[in-house]
């Protein structure tokens, strides 16, 4: 039942309720970003969705505008947004629209598509998620090969409600603890290439 229609129904209901419940927090974060970093409040990037189809993924902006690498443009405020994953909350709208799921492989840039092995490309067989196997396993602290293998294994298995619920809970624990925000030696995560 969950495989046929339950996952999408659960996504829509949960995203709608979360957007309602978190509306004051979303407004507060938007005001804080506007005051601290200026306009625009949202950073929007094209990412690969199900089947590799592009969609526009929004985040609250966490970096200052201007020249420099990520580490230079990421201040204490931006680090706090990323550590708590508050910058990701606008993606609940993508879940409601059907571009994303609550649980699935995290959506990655379109440029990464041609670097995937056939096994890694399995991650594109399902909707990308707000929470997922890579985040639950350690976020950006785990390397690309392990992260993409976890995504592929998730996509290859039939959807299961209890597995998704466990991944949601594990992701929430990672976010609340602020773990794995960056890869060792990087402000966020190094770009992916086939070498990993």
PDB file of C-alpha atoms in Angstrom:
ATOM      1  CA  UNK A   1       0.000   0.000   0.000  1.00  0.00           C
ATOM      2  CA  UNK A   2       2.808   2.428   0.914  1.00  0.00           C
ATOM      3  CA  UNK A   3       4.568   1.545  -2.332  1.00  0.00           C
ATOM      4  CA  UNK A   4       1.559   2.326  -4.536  1.00  0.00           C
ATOM      5  CA  UNK A   5       0.269   5.593  -3.106  1.00  0.00           C
ATOM      6  CA  UNK A   6       1.028   5.872   0.604  1.00  0.00           C
ATOM      7  CA  UNK A   7       4.451   7.510   0.341  1.00  0.00           C
ATOM      8  CA  UNK A   8       3.221  10.392  -1.795  1.00  0.00           C
ATOM      9  CA  UNK A   9       0.100  10.855   0.333  1.00  0.00           C
ATOM     10  CA  UNK A  10       2.236  10.878   3.478  1.00  0.00           C
ATOM     11  CA  UNK A  11       4.629  13.401   1.888  1.00  0.00           C
ATOM     12  CA  UNK A  12       1.845  15.794   0.939  1.00  0.00           C
ATOM     13  CA  UNK A  13       0.051  15.609   4.289  1.00  0.00           C
ATOM     14  CA  UNK A  14       3.231  15.919   6.355  1.00  0.00           C
ATOM     15  CA  UNK A  15       4.666  18.773   4.250  1.00  0.00           C
ATOM     16  CA  UNK A  16       1.388  20.705   4.477  1.00  0.00           C
ATOM     17  CA  UNK A  17       1.174  20.273   8.252  1.00  0.00           C
ATOM     18  CA  UNK A  18       4.844  21.106   8.748  1.00  0.00           C
ATOM     19  CA  UNK A  19       4.562  24.275   6.664  1.00  0.00           C
ATOM     20  CA  UNK A  20       1.593  25.369   8.780  1.00  0.00           C
ATOM     21  CA  UNK A  21       3.287  24.522  12.076  1.00  0.00           C
ATOM     22  CA  UNK A  22       6.629  26.024  11.102  1.00  0.00           C
ATOM     23  CA  UNK A  23       5.277  29.172   9.428  1.00  0.00           C
ATOM     24  CA  UNK A  24       6.309  31.444  12.345  1.00  0.00           C
ATOM     25  CA  UNK A  25       9.816  29.923  12.357  1.00  0.00           C
ATOM     26  CA  UNK A  26      10.108  30.286   8.578  1.00  0.00           C
ATOM     27  CA  UNK A  27       9.103  33.954   8.866  1.00  0.00           C
ATOM     28  CA  UNK A  28      11.589  34.526  11.689  1.00  0.00           C
ATOM     29  CA  UNK A  29      14.453  32.937   9.755  1.00  0.00           C
ATOM     30  CA  UNK A  30      13.544  34.947   6.640  1.00  0.00           C
ATOM     31  CA  UNK A  31      13.660  38.210   8.623  1.00  0.00           C
ATOM     32  CA  UNK A  32      16.966  37.210  10.234  1.00  0.00           C
ATOM     33  CA  UNK A  33      18.510  36.409   6.838  1.00  0.00           C
ATOM     34  CA  UNK A  34      17.260  39.713   5.420  1.00  0.00           C
ATOM     35  CA  UNK A  35      18.723  41.698   8.323  1.00  0.00           C
ATOM     36  CA  UNK A  36      22.006  39.810   8.469  1.00  0.00           C
ATOM     37  CA  UNK A  37      22.770  39.050   4.818  1.00  0.00           C
ATOM     38  CA  UNK A  38      20.442  41.327   2.858  1.00  0.00           C
ATOM     39  CA  UNK A  39      18.623  40.340  -0.302  1.00  0.00           C
ATOM     40  CA  UNK A  40      17.796  37.876  -1.695  1.00  0.00           C
ATOM     41  CA  UNK A  41      16.552  35.896   1.294  1.00  0.00           C
ATOM     42  CA  UNK A  42      16.413  32.670  -0.723  1.00  0.00           C
ATOM     43  CA  UNK A  43      19.199  30.989  -2.643  1.00  0.00           C
ATOM     44  CA  UNK A  44      17.762  28.987  -5.536  1.00  0.00           C
ATOM     45  CA  UNK A  45      19.741  26.408  -7.499  1.00  0.00           C
ATOM     46  CA  UNK A  46      18.801  23.944 -10.211  1.00  0.00           C
ATOM     47  CA  UNK A  47      19.130  20.361  -8.974  1.00  0.00           C
ATOM     48  CA  UNK A  48      18.477  16.930 -10.475  1.00  0.00           C
ATOM     49  CA  UNK A  49      15.149  15.386  -9.511  1.00  0.00           C
ATOM     50  CA  UNK A  50      13.575  12.044 -10.262  1.00  0.00           C
ATOM     51  CA  UNK A  51      14.739  10.716 -13.616  1.00  0.00           C
ATOM     52  CA  UNK A  52      17.418  13.412 -13.685  1.00  0.00           C
ATOM     53  CA  UNK A  53      14.829  16.074 -14.470  1.00  0.00           C
ATOM     54  CA  UNK A  54      15.851  19.560 -13.307  1.00  0.00           C
ATOM     55  CA  UNK A  55      13.924  21.470 -10.676  1.00  0.00           C
ATOM     56  CA  UNK A  56      14.587  24.638  -8.706  1.00  0.00           C
ATOM     57  CA  UNK A  57      15.589  23.971  -5.107  1.00  0.00           C
ATOM     58  CA  UNK A  58      15.276  26.867  -2.618  1.00  0.00           C
ATOM     59  CA  UNK A  59      17.245  27.384   0.574  1.00  0.00           C
ATOM     60  CA  UNK A  60      17.515  30.259   2.975  1.00  0.00           C
ATOM     61  CA  UNK A  61      20.682  32.082   2.032  1.00  0.00           C
ATOM     62  CA  UNK A  62      23.545  31.377   4.415  1.00  0.00           C
ATOM     63  CA  UNK A  63      26.507  33.069   2.693  1.00  0.00           C
ATOM     64  CA  UNK A  64      27.443  36.697   2.189  1.00  0.00           C
ATOM     65  CA  UNK A  65      27.431  37.952  -1.391  1.00  0.00           C
ATOM     66  CA  UNK A  66      30.706  38.774  -3.092  1.00  0.00           C
ATOM     67  CA  UNK A  67      33.974  37.201  -4.084  1.00  0.00           C
ATOM     68  CA  UNK A  68      35.779  34.492  -2.159  1.00  0.00           C
ATOM     69  CA  UNK A  69      35.325  30.823  -1.474  1.00  0.00           C
ATOM     70  CA  UNK A  70      32.612  29.306   0.698  1.00  0.00           C
ATOM     71  CA  UNK A  71      34.695  29.490   3.878  1.00  0.00           C
ATOM     72  CA  UNK A  72      35.270  33.218   3.406  1.00  0.00           C
ATOM     73  CA  UNK A  73      31.594  34.011   2.805  1.00  0.00           C
ATOM     74  CA  UNK A  74      30.179  31.780   5.550  1.00  0.00           C
ATOM     75  CA  UNK A  75      29.970  33.620   8.891  1.00  0.00           C
ATOM     76  CA  UNK A  76      28.760  32.448  12.308  1.00  0.00           C
ATOM     77  CA  UNK A  77      25.128  33.134  11.422  1.00  0.00           C
ATOM     78  CA  UNK A  78      25.351  31.114   8.211  1.00  0.00           C
ATOM     79  CA  UNK A  79      27.104  28.257   9.977  1.00  0.00           C
ATOM     80  CA  UNK A  80      24.311  28.154  12.572  1.00  0.00           C
ATOM     81  CA  UNK A  81      21.655  28.023   9.828  1.00  0.00           C
ATOM     82  CA  UNK A  82      23.435  25.119   8.154  1.00  0.00           C
ATOM     83  CA  UNK A  83      24.220  23.248  11.356  1.00  0.00           C
ATOM     84  CA  UNK A  84      20.544  23.216  12.365  1.00  0.00           C
ATOM     85  CA  UNK A  85      19.368  22.665   8.746  1.00  0.00           C
ATOM     86  CA  UNK A  86      17.046  25.667   9.072  1.00  0.00           C
ATOM     87  CA  UNK A  87      18.276  26.752   5.651  1.00  0.00           C
ATOM     88  CA  UNK A  88      16.648  23.625   4.172  1.00  0.00           C
ATOM     89  CA  UNK A  89      13.102  24.268   5.408  1.00  0.00           C
ATOM     90  CA  UNK A  90      11.857  26.067   2.233  1.00  0.00           C
ATOM     91  CA  UNK A  91      12.218  22.707   0.457  1.00  0.00           C
ATOM     92  CA  UNK A  92       8.999  21.597   2.132  1.00  0.00           C
ATOM     93  CA  UNK A  93       7.330  23.504  -0.720  1.00  0.00           C
ATOM     94  CA  UNK A  94       9.137  21.206  -3.186  1.00  0.00           C
ATOM     95  CA  UNK A  95       7.768  18.207  -1.276  1.00  0.00           C
ATOM     96  CA  UNK A  96       4.256  19.617  -1.522  1.00  0.00           C
ATOM     97  CA  UNK A  97       4.690  20.190  -5.284  1.00  0.00           C
ATOM     98  CA  UNK A  98       5.910  16.626  -5.814  1.00  0.00           C
ATOM     99  CA  UNK A  99       9.451  17.540  -6.861  1.00  0.00           C
ATOM    100  CA  UNK A 100      10.843  16.058  -3.651  1.00  0.00           C
ATOM    101  CA  UNK A 101       9.896  13.558  -0.982  1.00  0.00           C
ATOM    102  CA  UNK A 102      10.366  13.857   2.762  1.00  0.00           C
ATOM    103  CA  UNK A 103      12.799  10.924   2.542  1.00  0.00           C
ATOM    104  CA  UNK A 104      15.100  10.129  -0.361  1.00  0.00           C
ATOM    105  CA  UNK A 105      18.605  10.833  -1.673  1.00  0.00           C
ATOM    106  CA  UNK A 106      19.525  14.485  -1.288  1.00  0.00           C
ATOM    107  CA  UNK A 107      19.155  16.391  -4.587  1.00  0.00           C
ATOM    108  CA  UNK A 108      22.517  17.142  -6.157  1.00  0.00           C
ATOM    109  CA  UNK A 109      23.576  19.558  -8.937  1.00  0.00           C
ATOM    110  CA  UNK A 110      22.768  18.652 -12.530  1.00  0.00           C
ATOM    111  CA  UNK A 111      26.485  18.694 -13.395  1.00  0.00           C
ATOM    112  CA  UNK A 112      27.021  15.572 -11.285  1.00  0.00           C
ATOM    113  CA  UNK A 113      24.769  13.388 -13.454  1.00  0.00           C
ATOM    114  CA  UNK A 114      27.417  12.505 -16.016  1.00  0.00           C
ATOM    115  CA  UNK A 115      29.869  11.442 -13.281  1.00  0.00           C
ATOM    116  CA  UNK A 116      27.645   8.704 -11.823  1.00  0.00           C
ATOM    117  CA  UNK A 117      28.359   5.035 -12.338  1.00  0.00           C
ATOM    118  CA  UNK A 118      25.337   2.937 -13.401  1.00  0.00           C
ATOM    119  CA  UNK A 119      24.921   1.890  -9.752  1.00  0.00           C
ATOM    120  CA  UNK A 120      25.059   5.477  -8.484  1.00  0.00           C
ATOM    121  CA  UNK A 121      22.554   6.564 -11.132  1.00  0.00           C
ATOM    122  CA  UNK A 122      19.921   4.458  -9.358  1.00  0.00           C
ATOM    123  CA  UNK A 123      19.540   7.369  -6.925  1.00  0.00           C
ATOM    124  CA  UNK A 124      17.699   9.190  -9.724  1.00  0.00           C
ATOM    125  CA  UNK A 125      15.004   6.485  -9.868  1.00  0.00           C
ATOM    126  CA  UNK A 126      13.245   8.012  -6.849  1.00  0.00           C
ATOM    127  CA  UNK A 127      12.291  11.503  -5.769  1.00  0.00           C
ATOM    128  CA  UNK A 128      15.095  13.297  -3.925  1.00  0.00           C
ATOM    129  CA  UNK A 129      14.450  13.874  -0.254  1.00  0.00           C
ATOM    130  CA  UNK A 130      14.663  16.471   2.471  1.00  0.00           C
ATOM    131  CA  UNK A 131      15.954  13.716   4.760  1.00  0.00           C
ATOM    132  CA  UNK A 132      17.694  10.622   3.537  1.00  0.00           C
ATOM    133  CA  UNK A 133      20.207   7.832   3.936  1.00  0.00           C
ATOM    134  CA  UNK A 134      23.275  10.004   3.375  1.00  0.00           C
ATOM    135  CA  UNK A 135      22.203  12.655   5.870  1.00  0.00           C
ATOM    136  CA  UNK A 136      21.220  10.050   8.463  1.00  0.00           C
ATOM    137  CA  UNK A 137      24.616   8.346   8.111  1.00  0.00           C
ATOM    138  CA  UNK A 138      26.588  11.504   8.837  1.00  0.00           C
ATOM    139  CA  UNK A 139      25.672  14.240   6.383  1.00  0.00           C
ATOM    140  CA  UNK A 140      28.739  15.767   4.693  1.00  0.00           C
ATOM    141  CA  UNK A 141      31.160  14.001   7.039  1.00  0.00           C
ATOM    142  CA  UNK A 142      30.918  10.802   4.990  1.00  0.00           C
ATOM    143  CA  UNK A 143      32.658  10.613   1.627  1.00  0.00           C
ATOM    144  CA  UNK A 144      31.002  10.556  -1.767  1.00  0.00           C
ATOM    145  CA  UNK A 145      31.416   6.806  -2.454  1.00  0.00           C
ATOM    146  CA  UNK A 146      29.644   5.800   0.773  1.00  0.00           C
ATOM    147  CA  UNK A 147      27.015   8.497   0.445  1.00  0.00           C
ATOM    148  CA  UNK A 148      26.110   7.550  -3.129  1.00  0.00           C
ATOM    149  CA  UNK A 149      26.087   3.844  -2.333  1.00  0.00           C
ATOM    150  CA  UNK A 150      23.632   4.444   0.508  1.00  0.00           C
ATOM    151  CA  UNK A 151      21.467   6.464  -1.887  1.00  0.00           C
ATOM    152  CA  UNK A 152      21.586   3.709  -4.516  1.00  0.00           C
ATOM    153  CA  UNK A 153      20.688   1.023  -1.969  1.00  0.00           C
ATOM    154  CA  UNK A 154      17.740   3.107  -0.778  1.00  0.00           C
ATOM    155  CA  UNK A 155      16.491   3.660  -4.342  1.00  0.00           C
ATOM    156  CA  UNK A 156      16.882  -0.005  -5.294  1.00  0.00           C
ATOM    157  CA  UNK A 157      14.756  -1.260  -2.387  1.00  0.00           C
ATOM    158  CA  UNK A 158      10.937  -1.073  -2.352  1.00  0.00           C
ATOM    159  CA  UNK A 159       9.495   1.845  -0.337  1.00  0.00           C
ATOM    160  CA  UNK A 160       8.828   0.988   3.295  1.00  0.00           C
ATOM    161  CA  UNK A 161       7.091   3.252   5.777  1.00  0.00           C
ATOM    162  CA  UNK A 162       9.090   2.152   8.831  1.00  0.00           C
ATOM    163  CA  UNK A 163      12.397   2.545   7.026  1.00  0.00           C
ATOM    164  CA  UNK A 164      11.437   6.084   6.002  1.00  0.00           C
ATOM    165  CA  UNK A 165      10.342   6.864   9.544  1.00  0.00           C
ATOM    166  CA  UNK A 166      13.672   5.607  10.924  1.00  0.00           C
ATOM    167  CA  UNK A 167      15.587   7.723   8.404  1.00  0.00           C
ATOM    168  CA  UNK A 168      13.497  10.790   9.303  1.00  0.00           C
ATOM    169  CA  UNK A 169      14.252  10.305  13.003  1.00  0.00           C
ATOM    170  CA  UNK A 170      17.949   9.660  12.366  1.00  0.00           C
ATOM    171  CA  UNK A 171      18.188  12.764  10.146  1.00  0.00           C
ATOM    172  CA  UNK A 172      16.472  14.870  12.792  1.00  0.00           C
ATOM    173  CA  UNK A 173      19.000  13.668  15.388  1.00  0.00           C
ATOM    174  CA  UNK A 174      21.889  14.626  13.086  1.00  0.00           C
ATOM    175  CA  UNK A 175      20.372  18.078  12.480  1.00  0.00           C
ATOM    176  CA  UNK A 176      19.660  18.761  16.151  1.00  0.00           C
ATOM    177  CA  UNK A 177      23.186  17.726  17.092  1.00  0.00           C
ATOM    178  CA  UNK A 178      24.637  19.892  14.305  1.00  0.00           C
ATOM    179  CA  UNK A 179      26.816  17.003  13.129  1.00  0.00           C
ATOM    180  CA  UNK A 180      28.419  16.545   9.722  1.00  0.00           C
ATOM    181  CA  UNK A 181      27.839  20.064   8.401  1.00  0.00           C
ATOM    182  CA  UNK A 182      31.104  20.004   6.472  1.00  0.00           C
ATOM    183  CA  UNK A 183      33.512  17.477   5.071  1.00  0.00           C
ATOM    184  CA  UNK A 184      36.968  17.397   6.681  1.00  0.00           C
ATOM    185  CA  UNK A 185      38.989  20.313   5.342  1.00  0.00           C
ATOM    186  CA  UNK A 186      36.035  21.951   3.585  1.00  0.00           C
ATOM    187  CA  UNK A 187      33.444  24.591   4.485  1.00  0.00           C
ATOM    188  CA  UNK A 188      30.670  22.404   3.075  1.00  0.00           C
ATOM    189  CA  UNK A 189      31.256  19.395   0.787  1.00  0.00           C
ATOM    190  CA  UNK A 190      33.846  19.098  -1.997  1.00  0.00           C
ATOM    191  CA  UNK A 191      32.473  18.793  -5.543  1.00  0.00           C
ATOM    192  CA  UNK A 192      31.814  15.272  -6.754  1.00  0.00           C
ATOM    193  CA  UNK A 193      33.652  13.646  -9.610  1.00  0.00           C
ATOM    194  CA  UNK A 194      33.936  10.003 -10.512  1.00  0.00           C
ATOM    195  CA  UNK A 195      37.082   9.654  -8.423  1.00  0.00           C
ATOM    196  CA  UNK A 196      34.916  10.514  -5.385  1.00  0.00           C
TER     197      UNK A 196
END
